[in-house]
PDB file of C-alpha atoms in Angstrom:
ATOM      1  CA  LEU A   1      -1.333  -6.243 -19.273  1.00  0.00           C
ATOM      2  CA  SER A   2       0.782  -3.233 -19.510  1.00  0.00           C
ATOM      3  CA  SER A   3       3.019  -1.644 -17.034  1.00  0.00           C
ATOM      4  CA  THR A   4       4.673   1.814 -16.199  1.00  0.00           C
ATOM      5  CA  LEU A   5       7.541   1.866 -14.195  1.00  0.00           C
ATOM      6  CA  ILE A   6       7.489   4.677 -11.513  1.00  0.00           C
ATOM      7  CA  GLY A   7      10.871   5.813  -9.616  1.00  0.00           C
ATOM      8  CA  PRO A   8      13.630   5.802  -8.617  1.00  0.00           C
ATOM      9  CA  ALA A   9      12.526   8.322  -5.769  1.00  0.00           C
ATOM     10  CA  GLN A  10      14.640   9.167  -3.156  1.00  0.00           C
ATOM     11  CA  SER A  11      13.462   8.479   0.777  1.00  0.00           C
ATOM     12  CA  ALA A  12      13.374  12.599   2.126  1.00  0.00           C
ATOM     13  CA  PRO A  13      16.456  13.430   4.306  1.00  0.00           C
ATOM     14  CA  PRO A  14      16.287  13.108   8.310  1.00  0.00           C
ATOM     15  CA  PRO A  15      14.926  15.988   9.429  1.00  0.00           C
ATOM     16  CA  PRO A  16      17.046  17.752  12.368  1.00  0.00           C
ATOM     17  CA  PRO A  17      16.400  15.817  15.667  1.00  0.00           C
ATOM     18  CA  THR A  18      14.134  18.565  17.069  1.00  0.00           C
ATOM     19  CA  GLY A  19      11.148  16.311  18.147  1.00  0.00           C
ATOM     20  CA  PRO A  20      11.438  13.526  21.179  1.00  0.00           C
ATOM     21  CA  GLU A  21      12.750  10.244  20.532  1.00  0.00           C
ATOM     22  CA  MET A  22      11.176   7.058  19.237  1.00  0.00           C
ATOM     23  CA  PRO A  23      10.573   5.199  22.096  1.00  0.00           C
ATOM     24  CA  ALA A  24      12.007   1.399  21.814  1.00  0.00           C
ATOM     25  CA  ALA A  25       8.959  -0.489  21.888  1.00  0.00           C
ATOM     26  CA  ARG A  26       7.533   1.612  18.407  1.00  0.00           C
ATOM     27  CA  THR A  27      10.565   0.951  16.327  1.00  0.00           C
ATOM     28  CA  GLY A  28       9.241  -2.403  15.242  1.00  0.00           C
ATOM     29  CA  LEU A  29       9.529  -3.156  11.839  1.00  0.00           C
ATOM     30  CA  ASN A  30       8.276  -6.154   9.264  1.00  0.00           C
ATOM     31  CA  MET A  31       9.894  -9.527  10.363  1.00  0.00           C
ATOM     32  CA  LYS A  32      12.294  -9.573   6.995  1.00  0.00           C
ATOM     33  CA  CYS A  33      12.922  -5.689   7.420  1.00  0.00           C
ATOM     34  CA  ALA A  34      13.796  -5.949  11.453  1.00  0.00           C
ATOM     35  CA  LYS A  35      16.079  -9.270  10.363  1.00  0.00           C
ATOM     36  CA  TYR A  36      17.994  -7.008   7.927  1.00  0.00           C
ATOM     37  CA  ARG A  37      18.481  -4.301  10.454  1.00  0.00           C
ATOM     38  CA  ASP A  38      19.377  -6.263  12.752  1.00  0.00           C
ATOM     39  CA  LYS A  39      21.043  -9.261  11.628  1.00  0.00           C
ATOM     40  CA  PRO A  40      22.310  -8.130   8.067  1.00  0.00           C
ATOM     41  CA  ASP A  41      24.038 -11.604   6.363  1.00  0.00           C
ATOM     42  CA  ASP A  42      27.584 -11.287   5.316  1.00  0.00           C
ATOM     43  CA  LEU A  43      26.753 -12.700   2.321  1.00  0.00           C
ATOM     44  CA  LYS A  44      25.865 -10.202  -0.642  1.00  0.00           C
ATOM     45  CA  GLN A  45      23.421 -13.276  -1.776  1.00  0.00           C
ATOM     46  CA  ASN A  46      22.033 -13.465   1.394  1.00  0.00           C
ATOM     47  CA  GLN A  47      21.734  -9.739   2.107  1.00  0.00           C
ATOM     48  CA  LEU A  48      19.857  -8.811  -1.069  1.00  0.00           C
ATOM     49  CA  LYS A  49      17.651 -11.794  -0.902  1.00  0.00           C
ATOM     50  CA  THR A  50      16.595 -10.588   2.660  1.00  0.00           C
ATOM     51  CA  MET A  51      16.035  -6.882   1.644  1.00  0.00           C
ATOM     52  CA  ALA A  52      13.871  -8.061  -1.486  1.00  0.00           C
ATOM     53  CA  GLN A  53      11.898 -10.168   1.035  1.00  0.00           C
ATOM     54  CA  CYS A  54      11.700  -6.713   3.360  1.00  0.00           C
ATOM     55  CA  MET A  55      10.763  -4.684   0.607  1.00  0.00           C
ATOM     56  CA  ALA A  56       7.868  -7.432  -0.282  1.00  0.00           C
ATOM     57  CA  GLN A  57       6.346  -6.648   3.198  1.00  0.00           C
ATOM     58  CA  ASP A  58       7.161  -3.091   3.027  1.00  0.00           C
ATOM     59  CA  CYS A  59       4.863  -2.678  -0.039  1.00  0.00           C
ATOM     60  CA  GLU A  60       2.298  -5.049   1.022  1.00  0.00           C
ATOM     61  CA  GLN A  61       1.774  -3.156   4.291  1.00  0.00           C
ATOM     62  CA  SER A  62       1.876   0.054   2.266  1.00  0.00           C
ATOM     63  CA  MET A  63      -1.506  -1.192   0.851  1.00  0.00           C
ATOM     64  CA  GLU A  64      -2.698  -1.360   3.973  1.00  0.00           C
ATOM     65  CA  GLU A  65      -4.704   0.672   6.282  1.00  0.00           C
ATOM     66  CA  VAL A  66      -2.056   0.834   8.500  1.00  0.00           C
ATOM     67  CA  GLY A  67       0.064   2.315   5.128  1.00  0.00           C
ATOM     68  CA  CYS A  68       3.564   2.575   5.061  1.00  0.00           C
ATOM     69  CA  THR A  69       3.653   7.034   5.801  1.00  0.00           C
ATOM     70  CA  TYR A  70       6.558   7.112   8.172  1.00  0.00           C
ATOM     71  CA  VAL A  71       9.777   5.149   7.681  1.00  0.00           C
ATOM     72  CA  THR A  72      13.369   4.726   9.402  1.00  0.00           C
ATOM     73  CA  PRO A  73      16.237   7.412   9.289  1.00  0.00           C
ATOM     74  CA  GLY A  74      18.447   4.874   8.067  1.00  0.00           C
ATOM     75  CA  TYR A  75      18.747   1.669   5.893  1.00  0.00           C
ATOM     76  CA  GLY A  76      17.040   3.562   2.893  1.00  0.00           C
ATOM     77  CA  GLY A  77      13.715   3.864   5.123  1.00  0.00           C
ATOM     78  CA  LEU A  78      12.294   0.946   6.013  1.00  0.00           C
ATOM     79  CA  CYS A  79       8.142   1.048   6.996  1.00  0.00           C
ATOM     80  CA  TYR A  80       7.490   0.967  10.793  1.00  0.00           C
ATOM     81  CA  THR A  81       4.574  -1.392  11.800  1.00  0.00           C
ATOM     82  CA  ASN A  82       1.367   0.289  12.658  1.00  0.00           C
ATOM     83  CA  PRO A  83       2.726   1.093  16.660  1.00  0.00           C
ATOM     84  CA  GLY A  84       5.721   3.069  14.935  1.00  0.00           C
ATOM     85  CA  GLN A  85       3.133   4.654  11.962  1.00  0.00           C
ATOM     86  CA  ASN A  86       0.579   5.582  15.217  1.00  0.00           C
ATOM     87  CA  TRP A  87       3.719   7.251  16.981  1.00  0.00           C
ATOM     88  CA  CYS A  88       5.101   9.355  14.570  1.00  0.00           C
ATOM     89  CA  SER A  89       1.527  10.718  13.410  1.00  0.00           C
ATOM     90  CA  GLN A  90       1.560  12.156  17.101  1.00  0.00           C
ATOM     91  CA  ASN A  91       5.389  13.118  17.002  1.00  0.00           C
ATOM     92  CA  PRO A  92       6.027  13.887  13.106  1.00  0.00           C
ATOM     93  CA  SER A  93       8.838  16.166  14.445  1.00  0.00           C
ATOM     94  CA  SER A  94      10.845  13.639  15.591  1.00  0.00           C
ATOM     95  CA  SER A  95      13.859  12.609  13.622  1.00  0.00           C
ATOM     96  CA  ASP A  96      13.364   8.946  13.962  1.00  0.00           C
ATOM     97  CA  CYS A  97      10.186  10.008  11.688  1.00  0.00           C
ATOM     98  CA  VAL A  98      10.956  10.351   8.165  1.00  0.00           C
ATOM     99  CA  GLU A  99       7.776  10.666   5.839  1.00  0.00           C
ATOM    100  CA  GLN A 100       8.331   8.475   2.981  1.00  0.00           C
ATOM    101  CA  THR A 101       8.993  10.553  -0.342  1.00  0.00           C
ATOM    102  CA  LYS A 102       6.227   8.628  -2.710  1.00  0.00           C
ATOM    103  CA  ALA A 103       5.883   8.989  -6.742  1.00  0.00           C
ATOM    104  CA  GLN A 104       2.485   9.438  -8.009  1.00  0.00           C
ATOM    105  CA  GLY A 105       1.255   8.637  -4.387  1.00  0.00           C
ATOM    106  CA  LEU A 106       2.672   5.085  -4.285  1.00  0.00           C
ATOM    107  CA  TRP A 107       5.059   3.658  -1.972  1.00  0.00           C
ATOM    108  CA  GLN A 108       8.882   3.209  -3.105  1.00  0.00           C
ATOM    109  CA  PRO A 109      11.031   0.491  -2.690  1.00  0.00           C
ATOM    110  CA  VAL A 110      15.015   1.222  -1.076  1.00  0.00           C
ATOM    111  CA  GLN A 111      17.599   3.063  -3.773  1.00  0.00           C
ATOM    112  CA  GLN A 112      21.432   3.285  -3.545  1.00  0.00           C
ATOM    113  CA  LEU A 113      21.766   1.258  -0.151  1.00  0.00           C
ATOM    114  CA  SER A 114      25.256   0.560   0.737  1.00  0.00           C
ATOM    115  CA  PHE A 115      26.364  -3.039   1.070  1.00  0.00           C
ATOM    116  CA  THR A 116      27.966  -3.929   4.163  1.00  0.00           C
ATOM    117  CA  GLY A 117      28.575  -7.494   3.642  1.00  0.00           C
ATOM    118  CA  LYS A 118      31.358  -9.405   2.137  1.00  0.00           C
ATOM    119  CA  TYR A 119      31.365  -8.447  -1.047  1.00  0.00           C
ATOM    120  CA  LYS A 120      31.523 -11.001  -3.719  1.00  0.00           C
ATOM    121  CA  ASP A 121      31.375 -10.913  -7.513  1.00  0.00           C
ATOM    122  CA  ASP A 122      33.327 -13.284  -9.981  1.00  0.00           C
ATOM    123  CA  PRO A 123      34.561 -11.530 -12.924  1.00  0.00           C
ATOM    124  CA  ALA A 124      34.990 -14.817 -14.688  1.00  0.00           C
ATOM    125  CA  LYS A 125      31.063 -15.482 -14.291  1.00  0.00           C
ATOM    126  CA  GLY A 126      30.326 -11.736 -16.281  1.00  0.00           C
ATOM    127  CA  ASP A 127      29.648 -10.411 -12.849  1.00  0.00           C
ATOM    128  CA  THR A 128      29.542  -6.930 -13.548  1.00  0.00           C
ATOM    129  CA  ASN A 129      28.250  -5.172 -10.209  1.00  0.00           C
ATOM    130  CA  ASP A 130      31.675  -4.147  -8.453  1.00  0.00           C
ATOM    131  CA  GLY A 131      30.204  -0.968  -6.667  1.00  0.00           C
ATOM    132  CA  PRO A 132      29.205  -1.249  -3.087  1.00  0.00           C
ATOM    133  CA  ASP A 133      25.325  -0.004  -3.737  1.00  0.00           C
ATOM    134  CA  PHE A 134      22.449  -1.507  -4.711  1.00  0.00           C
ATOM    135  CA  SER A 135      18.546  -0.711  -5.312  1.00  0.00           C
ATOM    136  CA  CYS A 136      15.209  -2.640  -5.383  1.00  0.00           C
ATOM    137  CA  THR A 137      12.120  -3.169  -8.085  1.00  0.00           C
ATOM    138  CA  CYS A 138       8.897  -4.236  -6.825  1.00  0.00           C
ATOM    139  CA  ALA A 139       5.912  -5.229  -8.988  1.00  0.00           C
ATOM    140  CA  TYR A 140       2.994  -3.670  -7.518  1.00  0.00           C
ATOM    141  CA  LYS A 141       0.237  -5.915  -7.194  1.00  0.00           C
ATOM    142  CA  CYS A 142       2.000  -8.951  -8.513  1.00  0.00           C
ATOM    143  CA  SER A 143       3.140 -12.362  -7.229  1.00  0.00           C
ATOM    144  CA  TYR A 144       6.815 -14.024  -8.905  1.00  0.00           C
ATOM    145  CA  GLN A 145       6.933 -17.341  -9.779  1.00  0.00           C
ATOM    146  CA  LYS A 146      10.869 -17.995 -10.109  1.00  0.00           C
ATOM    147  CA  SER A 147      10.881 -21.660 -11.111  1.00  0.00           C
ATOM    148  CA  SER A 148       8.827 -20.383 -14.584  1.00  0.00           C
ATOM    149  CA  ASN A 149       9.789 -17.111 -14.442  1.00  0.00           C
ATOM    150  CA  LYS A 150       6.187 -15.693 -14.159  1.00  0.00           C
ATOM    151  CA  LEU A 151       4.792 -13.029 -12.717  1.00  0.00           C
ATOM    152  CA  ARG A 152       1.165 -13.603 -11.754  1.00  0.00           C
ATOM    153  CA  CYS A 153      -0.669  -9.553 -11.909  1.00  0.00           C
ATOM    154  CA  ALA A 154      -3.656  -7.947 -10.633  1.00  0.00           C
ATOM    155  CA  SER A 155      -4.995  -4.597 -13.214  1.00  0.00           C
ATOM    156  CA  GLY A 156      -3.195  -1.646 -12.671  1.00  0.00           C
ATOM    157  CA  TRP A 157      -0.049  -3.360 -11.863  1.00  0.00           C
ATOM    158  CA  LYS A 158       3.541  -1.598 -12.148  1.00  0.00           C
ATOM    159  CA  LEU A 159       7.126  -1.688 -11.563  1.00  0.00           C
ATOM    160  CA  LEU A 160       7.897   0.178  -8.526  1.00  0.00           C
ATOM    161  CA  GLY A 161      11.568   1.548  -8.067  1.00  0.00           C
ATOM    162  CA  ALA A 162      14.818   1.349  -9.632  1.00  0.00           C
ATOM    163  CA  LYS A 163      14.732   1.363 -13.791  1.00  0.00           C
ATOM    164  CA  GLY A 164      16.663  -1.196 -15.005  1.00  0.00           C
ATOM    165  CA  SER A 165      15.794  -4.015 -13.075  1.00  0.00           C
ATOM    166  CA  ASP A 166      15.627  -7.618 -14.189  1.00  0.00           C
ATOM    167  CA  PHE A 167      11.527  -7.547 -13.738  1.00  0.00           C
ATOM    168  CA  GLU A 168      12.108  -4.937 -16.438  1.00  0.00           C
ATOM    169  CA  ILE A 169      14.424  -6.177 -18.677  1.00  0.00           C
ATOM    170  CA  GLY A 170      12.724  -9.902 -18.448  1.00  0.00           C
ATOM    171  CA  THR A 171      15.457 -12.576 -17.725  1.00  0.00           C
ATOM    172  CA  LEU A 172      15.434 -12.698 -14.080  1.00  0.00           C
ATOM    173  CA  TYR A 173      15.722 -16.859 -14.208  1.00  0.00           C
ATOM    174  CA  LYS A 174      18.352 -18.648 -16.317  1.00  0.00           C
ATOM    175  CA  ASN A 175      17.802 -15.779 -19.156  1.00  0.00           C
ATOM    176  CA  LYS A 176      14.055 -17.167 -19.634  1.00  0.00           C
ATOM    177  CA  PRO A 177      11.719 -14.364 -21.361  1.00  0.00           C
ATOM    178  CA  LEU A 178       9.410 -13.042 -18.420  1.00  0.00           C
ATOM    179  CA  ILE A 179       6.165 -13.747 -18.573  1.00  0.00           C
ATOM    180  CA  ILE A 180       3.283 -12.025 -17.387  1.00  0.00           C
ATOM    181  CA  TYR A 181      -0.097 -13.431 -16.333  1.00  0.00           C
ATOM    182  CA  ASP A 182      -3.228 -11.708 -15.915  1.00  0.00           C
ATOM    183  CA  ASP A 183      -4.861 -12.734 -11.744  1.00  0.00           C
ATOM    184  CA  ARG A 184      -6.841 -10.413 -10.078  1.00  0.00           C
ATOM    185  CA  ASN A 185      -6.121 -12.241  -6.972  1.00  0.00           C
ATOM    186  CA  LYS A 186      -2.713 -10.533  -6.495  1.00  0.00           C
ATOM    187  CA  LYS A 187      -3.984  -7.111  -6.080  1.00  0.00           C
ATOM    188  CA  ASP A 188      -2.686  -7.089  -2.429  1.00  0.00           C
ATOM    189  CA  SER A 189       0.899  -8.893  -3.193  1.00  0.00           C
ATOM    190  CA  CYS A 190       3.985  -7.463  -4.150  1.00  0.00           C
ATOM    191  CA  ALA A 191       6.793  -9.165  -5.363  1.00  0.00           C
ATOM    192  CA  CYS A 192      10.473  -7.407  -5.351  1.00  0.00           C
ATOM    193  CA  ILE A 193      14.329  -7.821  -6.064  1.00  0.00           C
ATOM    194  CA  CYS A 194      17.210  -5.925  -5.237  1.00  0.00           C
ATOM    195  CA  GLY A 195      20.336  -5.315  -7.150  1.00  0.00           C
ATOM    196  CA  ALA A 196      22.275  -3.329  -9.775  1.00  0.00           C
ATOM    197  CA  GLY A 197      24.277  -4.206 -13.222  1.00  0.00           C
ATOM    198  CA  ASN A 198      23.509  -7.740 -14.353  1.00  0.00           C
ATOM    199  CA  LYS A 199      22.988  -9.300 -10.510  1.00  0.00           C
ATOM    200  CA  TRP A 200      19.481  -9.227  -8.947  1.00  0.00           C
ATOM    201  CA  THR A 201      18.085 -11.413  -6.692  1.00  0.00           C
ATOM    202  CA  GLY A 202      14.247 -11.683  -5.065  1.00  0.00           C
ATOM    203  CA  LYS A 203      12.922 -13.886  -2.819  1.00  0.00           C
TER     204      LYS A 203
END
């Protein structure tokens, strides 16, 4: 198997507020994305893990019929669920409806998102991610098995998003080499990690 790294793509800037405001009942997000938006964990490691789970849910939604044409204007651009997608398709001028910028027609994970919790890195352990921003990378059409550092991927899999992630370098878990298996059952799955520098966290 071989992969093509696609990205990073930046979300389009929010349009001017010329359209109607999205009703609260239409602002739903996938479960982990809602958790990140509504109750972000103070600790960096947990916040990155939640966002990685959020990105996996958004990535998988992008492959479903509902898709992910419209995203939030904040939080890096998170996919609205079906009610929000439908509302935005009828009210595209709303500032709540940002049409996601894609790369080669594919959904893209968030990039350069500001970390909002307590930033705890330990230079003594070799942590080098000393900035407030992080990005995400998703293995499209793949699942990840942490214990053995394996990606199980269907044909046509790709890495989407940030360059230089541990998926690309291949040493995500305890410096074990990343192993990639052919698994056609993963065609509707996504495995995502978020971070920067030498610090990446997945689900």
